[in-house]
Coordinates of C-alpha atoms and ligand atoms in Angstrom, one line a residue:
M1 CA 80.9 163.3 58.6
S2 CA 78.9 164.1 61.6
E3 CA 80.6 165.3 64.5
A4 CA 79.5 162.0 66.5
F5 CA 82.3 160.3 64.6
H6 CA 85.2 162.8 65.0
G7 CA 83.9 164.9 67.8
A8 CA 84.2 168.7 67.8
E9 CA 87.5 170.7 67.2
Y10 CA 88.4 170.6 70.9
C11 CA 88.1 168.1 73.7
W12 CA 89.5 167.7 77.5
M13 CA 92.0 165.2 77.8
N14 CA 94.2 164.2 81.1
G15 CA 94.2 167.5 82.4
E16 CA 93.9 170.0 79.6
V17 CA 92.2 171.2 76.5
V18 CA 93.4 169.6 73.4
K19 CA 92.7 169.7 69.4
T20 CA 90.6 166.2 69.2
E21 CA 92.6 165.4 66.2
D22 CA 95.8 165.7 68.7
A23 CA 94.2 163.4 71.6
L24 CA 96.0 160.4 70.3
V25 CA 96.9 157.1 72.0
S26 CA 98.2 154.1 71.0
A27 CA 96.5 151.5 69.4
M28 CA 97.2 149.2 72.1
E29 CA 95.6 151.0 75.0
P30 CA 92.9 148.5 76.7
I31 CA 90.0 151.1 75.8
Y32 CA 88.1 147.8 75.9
L33 CA 88.1 148.0 79.7
G34 CA 86.6 151.5 79.8
I35 CA 83.7 153.1 81.2
F36 CA 81.8 156.3 80.0
E37 CA 79.1 158.8 80.8
G38 CA 76.6 160.3 78.0
I39 CA 75.2 163.9 79.4
K40 CA 73.8 166.6 77.4
A41 CA 73.5 170.2 77.7
Y42 CA 70.7 172.2 76.4
V43 CA 70.0 175.8 75.3
E44 CA 68.2 178.0 77.9
G45 CA 65.0 179.4 77.1
D46 CA 64.4 177.0 74.0
V47 CA 66.1 174.0 73.1
L48 CA 65.6 174.6 69.3
K49 CA 67.6 177.9 69.4
E50 CA 70.9 179.3 70.3
G51 CA 72.3 180.4 73.4
K52 CA 73.7 180.0 76.9
L53 CA 73.7 176.3 77.9
N54 CA 73.0 174.1 81.1
I55 CA 74.0 170.7 82.0
F56 CA 71.2 168.4 82.6
G57 CA 71.6 166.1 85.6
W58 CA 75.4 166.4 86.2
K59 CA 74.9 165.2 90.0
P60 CA 73.2 161.6 89.0
H61 CA 75.3 161.3 85.8
I62 CA 78.7 161.9 87.8
D63 CA 77.7 159.8 90.8
R64 CA 76.8 157.1 88.4
L65 CA 80.3 157.4 86.4
W66 CA 81.9 157.0 90.0
R67 CA 79.6 153.8 90.7
S68 CA 80.6 152.4 87.2
A69 CA 84.3 153.2 87.9
A70 CA 84.0 151.2 91.1
V71 CA 82.4 148.0 89.6
N72 CA 85.1 147.8 86.9
G73 CA 88.3 148.5 89.1
I74 CA 88.7 152.3 88.0
T75 CA 90.1 154.8 90.5
M76 CA 89.0 158.3 89.2
P77 CA 92.2 160.3 88.9
Y78 CA 90.0 163.5 89.3
T79 CA 87.5 165.0 91.7
K80 CA 83.8 165.5 90.9
E81 CA 84.4 168.9 90.6
E82 CA 87.4 169.2 88.5
M83 CA 85.1 166.7 86.1
L84 CA 82.5 169.6 85.8
E85 CA 85.2 171.8 85.2
A86 CA 86.7 170.0 82.6
T87 CA 83.6 169.3 80.8
R88 CA 83.0 173.4 81.0
Q89 CA 86.5 174.0 79.3
A90 CA 85.7 171.3 76.9
I91 CA 82.4 173.2 75.9
K92 CA 83.5 176.6 76.1
A93 CA 86.6 175.7 74.0
N94 CA 84.6 175.1 71.2
G95 CA 82.3 178.2 71.7
F96 CA 79.2 175.9 71.5
E97 CA 75.8 178.0 71.7
T98 CA 73.8 174.9 70.4
N99 CA 72.8 171.8 72.5
V100 CA 75.7 169.5 72.9
Y101 CA 76.2 166.1 73.7
I102 CA 79.2 165.2 76.4
Q103 CA 80.7 162.0 76.8
P104 CA 83.2 161.5 79.5
R105 CA 85.6 158.2 78.7
I106 CA 87.8 156.5 81.1
W107 CA 90.3 153.6 80.5
P108 CA 93.5 152.0 82.2
K109 CA 96.6 153.6 80.9
A110 CA 98.5 150.6 78.9
G111 CA 101.2 149.2 80.9
T112 CA 99.7 150.2 84.1
G113 CA 98.4 146.7 85.3
R114 CA 95.2 146.5 82.6
Y115 CA 92.6 144.7 84.9
L116 CA 94.3 145.9 88.1
A117 CA 95.5 149.2 86.8
K118 CA 96.8 152.0 88.6
E119 CA 96.7 155.0 86.2
F120 CA 94.0 156.1 83.8
H121 CA 93.2 158.1 80.8
V122 CA 90.4 160.7 81.3
V123 CA 89.1 162.0 78.3
V124 CA 86.0 164.5 77.6
P125 CA 84.8 164.8 74.0
T126 CA 81.6 166.9 73.1
W127 CA 80.0 167.2 69.8
K128 CA 76.5 169.1 68.6
F129 CA 73.3 166.7 68.0
D130 CA 70.0 167.3 66.9
T131 CA 67.2 167.1 69.3
L132 CA 63.7 165.7 68.7
L133 CA 62.3 167.5 71.3
G134 CA 61.1 171.2 71.3
K135 CA 58.0 172.6 69.7
D136 CA 56.6 171.2 66.8
N137 CA 59.6 169.3 66.0
P138 CA 58.9 167.0 62.9
R139 CA 61.8 164.4 64.0
F140 CA 59.7 163.8 67.0
R141 CA 56.6 162.4 64.8
E142 CA 58.7 160.3 62.6
E143 CA 57.8 156.6 62.3
R144 CA 59.8 154.1 64.3
R145 CA 59.3 150.2 63.7
Y146 CA 60.7 148.5 66.6
M147 CA 61.0 144.5 67.4
I148 CA 62.0 142.2 70.2
S149 CA 65.0 141.2 70.1
S150 CA 65.9 137.6 70.1
W151 CA 69.2 138.3 72.3
R152 CA 68.4 138.8 76.0
R153 CA 70.0 142.0 78.1
I154 CA 72.6 141.2 79.7
S155 CA 72.4 140.0 83.4
S156 CA 73.9 141.6 86.7
D157 CA 75.3 138.1 87.5
A158 CA 77.5 138.1 84.2
L159 CA 78.0 141.9 82.9
P160 CA 76.1 144.4 85.4
P161 CA 74.2 146.5 82.9
Q162 CA 74.0 149.4 85.9
A163 CA 77.8 150.1 85.1
K164 CA 78.0 152.1 82.1
S165 CA 81.1 150.3 80.5
W166 CA 81.8 149.7 76.8
A167 CA 81.6 146.1 77.3
N168 CA 78.1 146.1 77.8
Y169 CA 77.5 147.7 74.3
G170 CA 78.4 144.3 72.8
N171 CA 74.9 143.4 73.9
S172 CA 73.6 146.3 72.5
G173 CA 75.6 145.7 68.7
L174 CA 74.0 142.4 68.7
A175 CA 70.5 143.6 68.8
T176 CA 70.8 146.7 66.9
R177 CA 72.4 144.7 64.1
E178 CA 69.7 142.0 64.1
A179 CA 67.0 144.8 63.9
A180 CA 68.6 146.6 61.3
R181 CA 68.9 143.1 59.1
L182 CA 65.4 142.5 59.6
G183 CA 64.5 146.0 58.4
Y184 CA 63.4 147.6 61.9
D185 CA 64.7 150.6 63.4
G186 CA 65.5 149.3 66.9
A187 CA 65.2 146.4 69.4
I188 CA 63.7 146.1 72.9
F189 CA 65.5 143.6 75.2
L190 CA 63.7 141.2 77.3
D191 CA 65.7 140.2 80.5
R192 CA 66.8 136.6 81.4
R193 CA 63.6 136.0 83.3
G194 CA 61.4 137.2 79.9
F195 CA 60.3 140.4 81.1
V196 CA 60.6 143.4 79.4
S197 CA 63.9 145.2 80.2
E198 CA 65.0 148.4 77.9
G199 CA 66.0 149.5 74.7
T200 CA 69.7 149.4 73.3
G201 CA 70.9 152.6 74.6
A202 CA 67.7 153.8 76.4
C203 CA 65.0 153.0 79.1
L204 CA 61.3 152.1 78.0
M205 CA 58.0 153.5 79.2
A206 CA 54.4 152.3 78.2
V207 CA 51.1 153.8 78.7
R208 CA 48.2 151.6 79.9
D209 CA 45.1 153.0 80.8
G210 CA 46.4 156.5 81.5
K211 CA 49.3 155.0 83.6
V212 CA 52.7 155.1 82.8
V213 CA 54.6 151.7 83.6
T214 CA 58.3 151.0 83.4
P215 CA 60.5 148.3 84.3
P216 CA 62.4 148.2 87.5
V217 CA 66.5 148.7 88.1
T218 CA 66.2 144.5 88.4
A219 CA 64.8 144.0 85.3
S220 CA 68.4 144.3 83.9
I221 CA 68.3 148.2 83.0
L222 CA 70.8 150.6 83.3
E223 CA 69.8 153.0 86.1
S224 CA 69.2 155.8 83.4
V225 CA 69.1 159.4 84.7
T226 CA 66.5 160.4 82.3
R227 CA 64.3 157.4 83.6
G228 CA 64.4 158.6 87.3
C229 CA 63.8 162.2 86.3
L230 CA 60.8 161.1 84.2
I231 CA 59.4 159.1 87.1
E232 CA 59.5 162.2 89.4
F233 CA 58.0 164.6 87.2
I234 CA 55.5 162.4 85.3
A235 CA 53.9 161.6 88.8
E236 CA 54.4 165.2 90.5
D237 CA 54.2 167.6 87.7
L238 CA 51.9 166.1 85.2
G239 CA 49.9 164.3 87.7
I240 CA 50.0 161.1 85.7
P241 CA 50.4 157.8 87.8
V242 CA 53.5 155.9 87.2
E243 CA 54.1 152.0 88.2
V244 CA 57.9 150.8 88.3
R245 CA 57.1 147.0 87.7
D246 CA 57.8 144.1 85.9
F247 CA 55.8 143.3 82.6
T248 CA 55.7 140.9 79.7
R249 CA 56.1 141.6 76.0
V250 CA 52.3 141.0 75.8
E251 CA 51.3 143.9 77.9
L252 CA 53.6 145.9 75.6
Y253 CA 52.1 144.8 72.4
A254 CA 48.8 145.9 74.5
A255 CA 50.0 149.3 75.4
D256 CA 48.5 152.4 74.3
E257 CA 51.5 153.9 73.8
V258 CA 55.2 153.1 74.1
F259 CA 58.2 155.5 74.4
L260 CA 62.1 155.3 75.0
C261 CA 63.8 157.8 77.1
G262 CA 67.5 158.4 77.9
T263 CA 70.2 161.3 77.5
G264 CA 70.6 160.1 73.6
A265 CA 66.6 159.4 72.9
E266 CA 65.2 161.9 75.0
V267 CA 61.5 161.1 74.7
T268 CA 61.2 158.8 71.4
P269 CA 57.7 157.3 70.6
I270 CA 57.7 154.1 69.0
T271 CA 55.0 153.3 66.2
S272 CA 55.0 149.6 66.3
I273 CA 56.6 146.5 68.1
D274 CA 57.1 143.3 65.8
D275 CA 54.8 144.9 63.1
M276 CA 52.1 145.7 65.7
K277 CA 50.8 148.9 65.8
V278 CA 51.0 150.3 69.3
G279 CA 47.8 152.0 70.4
E280 CA 45.5 154.5 68.6
E281 CA 47.5 157.8 68.3
Y282 CA 51.0 158.4 67.2
P283 CA 52.9 159.8 69.0
G284 CA 50.4 159.3 71.8
P285 CA 49.0 162.1 73.9
I286 CA 50.8 161.0 76.9
T287 CA 54.2 160.8 75.3
A288 CA 53.6 164.1 73.5
K289 CA 52.7 165.7 77.2
V290 CA 55.9 164.1 78.7
A291 CA 58.2 165.1 76.1
G292 CA 56.7 168.9 76.0
H293 CA 57.4 169.0 79.7
Y294 CA 60.8 167.3 79.5
S295 CA 62.1 170.1 76.8
E296 CA 60.6 172.8 78.9
I297 CA 62.6 171.6 81.6
L298 CA 65.8 171.0 80.2
A299 CA 65.4 174.9 78.4
G300 CA 65.2 175.9 82.2
N301 CA 61.6 177.1 81.9
V302 CA 60.1 174.9 84.9
E303 CA 61.2 176.6 87.9
K304 CA 60.7 173.8 90.1
R305 CA 63.4 171.7 88.2
R306 CA 66.2 174.4 87.5
N307 CA 67.9 172.4 90.3
W308 CA 68.4 169.6 87.7
L309 CA 70.6 172.1 85.7
T310 CA 74.1 173.2 86.0
P311 CA 75.2 176.3 84.1
V312 CA 78.1 175.7 82.0
Ligands
PMP401 N1 69.8 152.0 78.8 C1 71.0 152.3 78.2 C2 71.9 151.1 77.8 C3 71.8 153.2 77.7 O1 72.8 153.3 77.0 C4 71.3 154.6 78.1 C5 71.9 155.9 77.9 N2 73.1 156.4 78.8 C6 70.1 154.5 79.0 C7 69.4 153.4 79.2 C8 69.2 155.7 79.3 O2 70.1 156.5 80.6 P1 70.4 158.0 80.9 O3 69.0 158.2 80.9 O4 71.3 157.9 81.6 O5 70.7 158.3 79.7

């Protein structure tokens, strides 16, 4: 079984490193009221090798966790500095020397008030993952057939997609299951207005006439750390114009390239949408350029972007 389903041997829970199999709570805990973050640490020098690890985007991830907590009535019982130390301890306890995924999970402690809880569990599990990135990685080129979901993305006036709460992933589950039933690899959401929103667990970018376009935060997206960094480096480091604006599914069908971006998705090219092939070349040249530069940033090889990395 993959580590993603049972976690690595050790995790950090409520103040100490414990064996993950001993990180137990009652089945009656209101975990469904919880929030989480998805963060990655990559190997210095080359993301396909082994070595010392750096956490990517620690500050924006931990700041978003605090915002998710505020929206969901959770008071974080540790400081941001303590969360970084907890994360370091969880990674070190497992002796990782390959890329790792880190998923801090916070939820109200049973019996302390549920919706107005006073006490919270904080767990930091980690596990290894296989990157799509790195030079000549064959996984990057795999075909990916996506569809526009018949489900719309949740909106801020009902269940704010900006806060990373487990509840939001009920919406993602509907779209993912629909896509799987119909034989697609994944789904893209439109927002309530009918504009392109995001994937089920990643943001979306399209290439049109040499420009990268991506939906705004008001299109019911998660304020993605990866998207923020890509917007910055695509324009500044690669000299490719980036437009943050609404667009419709028609523009998506007509795009030269489409890719997903996110901590999990990294930079994931999409081959077709609703069985219409995207562009002429797959993966597209700009997608490949963005993925290549992103992987160099993650490996710490881009001096200007080293401040996006935090050593473990
Ligand atoms: N949208 C959704 C719904 C997500 O689950 C994720 C993954 N966290 C993203 C976008 C990408 O966000 P980030 O780049 O911060 O991982």
